[in-house]
């Protein structure tokens, strides 16, 4: 008989491995970061353009807001779509199934805070607190990642903490909100995605 | 002494199968195989053994044309596993004092 400590450790690790979603693809994180950087660049260009042109401020403002909303949605859909396709590929390669109880738990842990954050951001737009949007999206996303990290690789928790910290910085310095957004959704994703790719996917 | 040592869980594959089934409602054969990294034959014989003791129950179905076998811990199996866990925990406690 093996040592009882060893037996218990074995049992615990098996319970963990069977309840965690491990098909999350590192490359999809890198791609999401690239989309976010391109999106931030376009947003920066539009915002700078609208400020220097000095056209009628109100109509310009609404036009800009609509464009930014569409841009944000496109970035989000591309990122989620890529994550889905890459994770499906990875699960097929490892002959795992994508829709397991573990992946469902992971999804609900991530998306409940993220969807709440998205709706909250619409509330902010509705009430005119535009400067708080980068902070709100980053903070809710960070909380979602920390929550979801219980059901996938542990490192996701660190990414969540980074998003959370950048979000809080953006809350007190809304003037650099767009840079925070680019750092959190862009750079952090690329760096973490690349690290995960080298650690788990190769 | 609380708990009891269960011979059924002496083997590491059976112990692991039961660990997985304690925290998941239903698990299919291939998922078990992937998690445990054992051969088909080895896993099948251990599953048969657990099934014979009525610690797990089997549900066979078809997904398209592929047969799908799902395993689930029975109440009896869960109780036995818990008793085994208690035994191990008590053993550790006793060794410490």
Tab-separated table of C-alpha atoms in Angstrom:
chain	number	residue	atom	x	y	z
A	1	UNK	CA	0.000	0.000	0.000
A	2	UNK	CA	1.188	3.492	-0.813
A	3	UNK	CA	1.349	6.228	1.798
A	4	UNK	CA	-2.096	7.603	2.674
A	5	UNK	CA	-0.896	11.170	1.942
A	6	UNK	CA	0.072	10.048	-1.521
A	7	UNK	CA	-3.292	8.367	-2.053
A	8	UNK	CA	-5.173	11.495	-1.031
A	9	UNK	CA	-3.005	13.710	-3.246
A	10	UNK	CA	-3.689	11.372	-6.140
A	11	UNK	CA	-7.447	11.483	-5.507
A	12	UNK	CA	-7.403	15.275	-5.308
A	13	UNK	CA	-5.443	15.707	-8.531
A	14	UNK	CA	-7.804	13.365	-10.380
A	15	UNK	CA	-10.830	15.273	-9.127
A	16	UNK	CA	-9.258	18.516	-10.301
A	17	UNK	CA	-8.182	17.296	-13.690
A	18	UNK	CA	-11.593	15.856	-14.455
A	19	UNK	CA	-13.442	19.047	-13.563
A	20	UNK	CA	-11.231	21.542	-15.369
A	21	UNK	CA	-11.523	22.828	-18.907
A	22	UNK	CA	-8.055	22.284	-20.390
A	23	UNK	CA	-8.676	22.861	-24.078
A	24	UNK	CA	-8.337	26.616	-23.813
A	25	UNK	CA	-5.971	27.608	-26.593
A	26	UNK	CA	-3.078	29.961	-25.907
A	27	UNK	CA	-2.967	31.119	-29.520
A	28	UNK	CA	-6.547	32.358	-29.304
A	29	UNK	CA	-5.390	34.652	-26.484
A	30	UNK	CA	-2.667	36.027	-28.740
A	31	UNK	CA	-5.194	36.587	-31.538
A	32	UNK	CA	-7.653	38.294	-29.166
A	33	UNK	CA	-4.838	40.608	-28.087
A	34	UNK	CA	-3.996	41.472	-31.700
A	35	UNK	CA	-7.650	42.278	-32.490
A	36	UNK	CA	-7.839	44.446	-29.384
A	37	UNK	CA	-4.665	46.335	-30.317
A	38	UNK	CA	-5.921	46.971	-33.853
A	39	UNK	CA	-9.286	48.049	-32.402
A	40	UNK	CA	-7.626	50.385	-29.911
A	41	UNK	CA	-5.500	51.867	-32.679
A	42	UNK	CA	-8.571	52.558	-34.809
A	43	UNK	CA	-10.425	54.044	-31.836
A	44	UNK	CA	-7.458	56.277	-31.019
A	45	UNK	CA	-7.275	57.436	-34.627
A	46	UNK	CA	-11.003	58.267	-34.714
A	47	UNK	CA	-10.985	60.045	-31.367
A	48	UNK	CA	-7.916	62.103	-32.276
A	49	UNK	CA	-9.472	62.867	-35.675
A	50	UNK	CA	-12.735	64.024	-34.158
A	51	UNK	CA	-10.948	66.324	-31.765
A	52	UNK	CA	-8.706	67.985	-34.332
A	53	UNK	CA	-11.353	68.483	-37.005
A	54	UNK	CA	-13.482	70.748	-34.830
A	55	UNK	CA	-16.713	69.941	-36.683
A	56	UNK	CA	-20.105	70.250	-35.023
A	57	UNK	CA	-19.392	68.604	-31.663
A	58	UNK	CA	-22.782	66.994	-31.007
A	59	UNK	CA	-23.400	65.144	-34.267
A	60	UNK	CA	-19.729	64.237	-34.372
A	61	UNK	CA	-19.946	62.882	-30.862
A	62	UNK	CA	-22.835	60.547	-31.649
A	63	UNK	CA	-21.281	59.382	-34.876
A	64	UNK	CA	-18.056	58.615	-33.027
A	65	UNK	CA	-19.887	56.806	-30.239
A	66	UNK	CA	-21.734	54.593	-32.703
A	67	UNK	CA	-18.566	53.770	-34.545
A	68	UNK	CA	-16.767	52.914	-31.309
A	69	UNK	CA	-19.635	50.672	-30.207
A	70	UNK	CA	-19.596	48.791	-33.518
A	71	UNK	CA	-15.816	48.523	-33.366
A	72	UNK	CA	-15.968	47.144	-29.826
A	73	UNK	CA	-18.601	44.577	-30.810
A	74	UNK	CA	-16.594	43.448	-33.844
A	75	UNK	CA	-13.447	43.002	-31.720
A	76	UNK	CA	-15.410	41.031	-29.119
A	77	UNK	CA	-17.095	38.754	-31.680
A	78	UNK	CA	-13.782	38.092	-33.478
A	79	UNK	CA	-12.046	37.288	-30.190
A	80	UNK	CA	-14.752	34.904	-28.953
A	81	UNK	CA	-15.104	33.306	-32.397
A	82	UNK	CA	-11.348	32.699	-32.624
A	83	UNK	CA	-11.234	31.307	-29.088
A	84	UNK	CA	-14.045	28.924	-29.955
A	85	UNK	CA	-12.464	27.702	-33.209
A	86	UNK	CA	-8.968	27.297	-31.722
A	87	UNK	CA	-10.242	25.538	-28.623
A	88	UNK	CA	-12.316	23.194	-30.738
A	89	UNK	CA	-9.217	22.416	-32.795
A	90	UNK	CA	-7.169	21.773	-29.679
A	91	UNK	CA	-9.817	19.507	-28.178
A	92	UNK	CA	-10.036	17.568	-31.443
A	93	UNK	CA	-6.276	17.203	-31.585
A	94	UNK	CA	-6.223	15.791	-28.065
A	95	UNK	CA	-9.334	13.708	-28.794
A	96	UNK	CA	-11.143	15.507	-25.966
A	97	UNK	CA	-14.661	16.737	-26.224
A	98	UNK	CA	-15.275	20.474	-26.194
A	99	UNK	CA	-18.634	20.380	-24.428
A	100	UNK	CA	-17.914	18.695	-21.173
A	101	UNK	CA	-19.335	19.554	-17.792
A	102	UNK	CA	-15.964	21.184	-17.050
A	103	UNK	CA	-16.125	23.493	-20.076
A	104	UNK	CA	-19.722	24.447	-19.296
A	105	UNK	CA	-18.782	25.362	-15.745
A	106	UNK	CA	-15.859	27.365	-17.108
A	107	UNK	CA	-18.120	29.233	-19.538
A	108	UNK	CA	-20.738	30.190	-16.982
A	109	UNK	CA	-18.083	31.258	-14.472
A	110	UNK	CA	-16.514	33.545	-17.088
A	111	UNK	CA	-19.554	34.875	-18.886
A	112	UNK	CA	-21.869	35.731	-15.989
A	113	UNK	CA	-19.534	38.517	-14.772
A	114	UNK	CA	-18.599	39.470	-18.350
A	115	UNK	CA	-22.203	39.825	-19.524
A	116	UNK	CA	-23.095	41.738	-16.365
A	117	UNK	CA	-20.123	44.017	-17.099
A	118	UNK	CA	-21.263	44.511	-20.674
A	119	UNK	CA	-24.764	45.506	-19.565
A	120	UNK	CA	-23.307	47.756	-16.879
A	121	UNK	CA	-21.209	49.462	-19.564
A	122	UNK	CA	-24.347	50.105	-21.608
A	123	UNK	CA	-25.787	51.687	-18.474
A	124	UNK	CA	-22.706	53.924	-18.257
A	125	UNK	CA	-23.100	54.927	-21.911
A	126	UNK	CA	-26.793	55.607	-21.351
A	127	UNK	CA	-26.010	57.866	-18.419
A	128	UNK	CA	-23.136	59.534	-20.227
A	129	UNK	CA	-20.214	58.290	-18.115
A	130	UNK	CA	-18.092	57.451	-21.133
A	131	UNK	CA	-14.816	57.887	-19.291
A	132	UNK	CA	-15.619	54.934	-17.013
A	133	UNK	CA	-16.127	52.396	-19.842
A	134	UNK	CA	-12.507	51.147	-20.070
A	135	UNK	CA	-12.387	50.711	-16.292
A	136	UNK	CA	-15.754	48.912	-16.137
A	137	UNK	CA	-15.014	46.497	-19.005
A	138	UNK	CA	-11.533	45.676	-17.657
A	139	UNK	CA	-12.690	45.182	-14.059
A	140	UNK	CA	-15.629	42.928	-14.919
A	141	UNK	CA	-13.506	40.934	-17.350
A	142	UNK	CA	-10.788	40.533	-14.721
A	143	UNK	CA	-13.343	39.312	-12.173
A	144	UNK	CA	-14.741	36.881	-14.746
A	145	UNK	CA	-11.271	35.454	-15.412
A	146	UNK	CA	-10.498	35.056	-11.717
A	147	UNK	CA	-13.840	33.304	-11.262
A	148	UNK	CA	-13.305	31.054	-14.290
A	149	UNK	CA	-9.733	30.166	-13.300
A	150	UNK	CA	-11.147	27.631	-10.802
A	151	UNK	CA	-12.336	25.579	-13.758
A	152	UNK	CA	-9.287	25.765	-16.023
A	153	UNK	CA	-5.518	26.277	-15.853
A	154	UNK	CA	-4.560	28.196	-12.710
A	155	UNK	CA	-2.575	30.838	-14.570
A	156	UNK	CA	-5.784	32.427	-15.780
A	157	UNK	CA	-6.172	33.855	-12.294
A	158	UNK	CA	-3.015	35.955	-12.748
A	159	UNK	CA	-4.279	37.316	-16.049
A	160	UNK	CA	-7.536	38.187	-14.264
A	161	UNK	CA	-5.633	40.053	-11.544
A	162	UNK	CA	-3.671	41.998	-14.153
A	163	UNK	CA	-6.892	43.016	-15.954
A	164	UNK	CA	-8.393	44.020	-12.612
A	165	UNK	CA	-5.414	46.200	-11.658
A	166	UNK	CA	-5.268	47.889	-15.065
A	167	UNK	CA	-9.038	48.459	-14.800
A	168	UNK	CA	-8.652	50.136	-11.409
A	169	UNK	CA	-5.863	52.351	-12.788
A	170	UNK	CA	-8.240	53.317	-15.617
A	171	UNK	CA	-10.938	54.160	-13.047
A	172	UNK	CA	-8.728	56.824	-11.455
A	173	UNK	CA	-7.067	57.960	-14.677
A	174	UNK	CA	-9.858	57.958	-17.275
A	175	UNK	CA	-7.741	60.205	-19.528
A	176	UNK	CA	-5.508	57.200	-20.292
A	177	UNK	CA	-8.485	54.827	-20.490
A	178	UNK	CA	-7.834	53.841	-24.078
A	179	UNK	CA	-4.184	53.043	-23.326
A	180	UNK	CA	-5.275	50.953	-20.345
A	181	UNK	CA	-7.741	49.187	-22.599
A	182	UNK	CA	-5.011	48.466	-25.160
A	183	UNK	CA	-2.679	47.262	-22.392
A	184	UNK	CA	-5.280	45.038	-20.714
A	185	UNK	CA	-7.122	43.545	-23.650
A	186	UNK	CA	-4.213	43.820	-26.097
A	187	UNK	CA	-0.778	43.420	-24.538
A	188	UNK	CA	-1.777	41.277	-21.533
A	189	UNK	CA	-3.631	38.842	-23.803
A	190	UNK	CA	-0.722	38.559	-26.228
A	191	UNK	CA	1.859	38.003	-23.474
A	192	UNK	CA	-0.292	35.526	-21.539
A	193	UNK	CA	-1.511	33.753	-24.635
A	194	UNK	CA	2.076	33.286	-25.829
A	195	UNK	CA	3.148	31.990	-22.408
A	196	UNK	CA	0.253	29.527	-22.321
A	197	UNK	CA	1.008	28.457	-25.870
A	198	UNK	CA	4.637	27.639	-25.068
A	199	UNK	CA	3.748	25.958	-21.786
A	200	UNK	CA	0.765	23.822	-22.799
A	201	UNK	CA	0.151	23.743	-26.529
A	202	UNK	CA	3.422	22.739	-28.109
B	1	UNK	CA	-11.393	3.601	13.980
B	2	UNK	CA	-13.557	5.602	11.602
B	3	UNK	CA	-13.816	4.581	7.967
B	4	UNK	CA	-12.678	1.344	6.443
B	5	UNK	CA	-10.005	0.298	4.035
B	6	UNK	CA	-11.652	-0.924	0.858
B	7	UNK	CA	-9.784	-3.502	-1.212
B	8	UNK	CA	-11.621	-2.298	-4.316
B	9	UNK	CA	-9.626	0.932	-4.170
B	10	UNK	CA	-6.297	-0.732	-3.593
B	11	UNK	CA	-5.607	-0.517	-7.306
B	12	UNK	CA	-4.655	2.974	-8.457
B	13	UNK	CA	-6.756	2.884	-11.649
B	14	UNK	CA	-9.903	1.982	-9.717
B	15	UNK	CA	-9.108	4.615	-7.098
B	16	UNK	CA	-8.766	7.245	-9.806
B	17	UNK	CA	-11.884	6.176	-11.677
B	18	UNK	CA	-13.847	6.498	-8.467
B	19	UNK	CA	-12.267	9.926	-7.706
B	20	UNK	CA	-13.420	11.177	-11.088
B	21	UNK	CA	-16.912	9.768	-10.675
B	22	UNK	CA	-17.253	11.364	-7.235
B	23	UNK	CA	-17.076	14.866	-8.733
B	24	UNK	CA	-18.680	14.284	-12.147
B	25	UNK	CA	-22.211	13.008	-12.723
B	26	UNK	CA	-21.483	10.940	-15.805
B	27	UNK	CA	-18.213	10.282	-17.587
B	28	UNK	CA	-17.738	8.376	-20.839
B	29	UNK	CA	-15.113	5.749	-21.523
B	30	UNK	CA	-12.844	7.901	-23.713
B	31	UNK	CA	-12.770	10.767	-21.240
B	32	UNK	CA	-11.762	8.327	-18.499
B	33	UNK	CA	-9.101	6.850	-20.758
B	34	UNK	CA	-7.685	10.308	-21.539
B	35	UNK	CA	-7.649	11.360	-17.916
B	36	UNK	CA	-6.073	8.155	-16.644
B	37	UNK	CA	-3.705	7.539	-19.558
B	38	UNK	CA	-4.220	3.787	-19.546
B	39	UNK	CA	-4.950	1.293	-22.302
B	40	UNK	CA	-8.486	0.319	-23.341
B	41	UNK	CA	-8.138	-3.220	-22.023
B	42	UNK	CA	-6.706	-2.208	-18.680
B	43	UNK	CA	-9.404	0.393	-18.074
B	44	UNK	CA	-12.191	-1.927	-19.230
B	45	UNK	CA	-11.163	-4.682	-16.809
B	46	UNK	CA	-11.059	-2.282	-13.853
B	47	UNK	CA	-14.417	-0.816	-14.808
B	48	UNK	CA	-15.862	-4.311	-15.006
B	49	UNK	CA	-14.540	-4.987	-11.539
B	50	UNK	CA	-16.130	-1.847	-10.082
B	51	UNK	CA	-19.352	-2.614	-11.909
B	52	UNK	CA	-19.430	-6.140	-10.448
B	53	UNK	CA	-19.195	-4.680	-6.946
B	54	UNK	CA	-22.041	-2.318	-7.901
B	55	UNK	CA	-19.912	0.726	-7.139
B	56	UNK	CA	-20.555	2.120	-10.619
B	57	UNK	CA	-23.352	1.745	-13.139
B	58	UNK	CA	-23.057	1.683	-16.890
B	59	UNK	CA	-25.226	3.357	-19.466
B	60	UNK	CA	-24.790	2.395	-23.102
B	61	UNK	CA	-26.096	4.487	-25.961
B	62	UNK	CA	-25.303	5.544	-29.506
B	63	UNK	CA	-24.132	8.939	-30.700
B	64	UNK	CA	-24.741	8.747	-34.432
B	65	UNK	CA	-23.193	5.402	-35.261
B	66	UNK	CA	-20.604	5.416	-32.523
B	67	UNK	CA	-21.348	3.516	-29.344
B	68	UNK	CA	-21.016	5.582	-26.225
B	69	UNK	CA	-20.569	4.096	-22.779
B	70	UNK	CA	-21.092	6.301	-19.781
B	71	UNK	CA	-20.242	5.529	-16.194
B	72	UNK	CA	-21.786	6.828	-13.032
B	73	UNK	CA	-21.030	6.201	-9.357
B	74	UNK	CA	-23.812	4.446	-7.465
B	75	UNK	CA	-24.897	5.507	-3.996
B	76	UNK	CA	-23.230	2.420	-2.640
B	77	UNK	CA	-20.000	3.281	-4.470
B	78	UNK	CA	-19.998	6.820	-3.130
B	79	UNK	CA	-20.532	5.618	0.428
B	80	UNK	CA	-17.733	3.062	0.078
B	81	UNK	CA	-15.379	5.657	-1.376
B	82	UNK	CA	-16.178	8.128	1.380
B	83	UNK	CA	-15.465	5.447	3.992
B	84	UNK	CA	-12.167	4.751	2.248
B	85	UNK	CA	-11.319	8.476	2.309
B	86	UNK	CA	-12.189	8.682	6.005
B	87	UNK	CA	-9.930	5.740	6.658
B	88	UNK	CA	-7.002	7.387	4.866
B	89	UNK	CA	-7.565	10.703	6.648
B	90	UNK	CA	-7.716	9.011	10.040
B	91	UNK	CA	-4.589	7.081	9.268
B	92	UNK	CA	-2.767	10.344	8.625
B	93	UNK	CA	-4.165	11.876	11.813
B	94	UNK	CA	-3.117	8.892	13.904
B	95	UNK	CA	0.368	8.904	12.482
B	96	UNK	CA	0.754	12.534	13.485
B	97	UNK	CA	-0.211	12.062	17.133
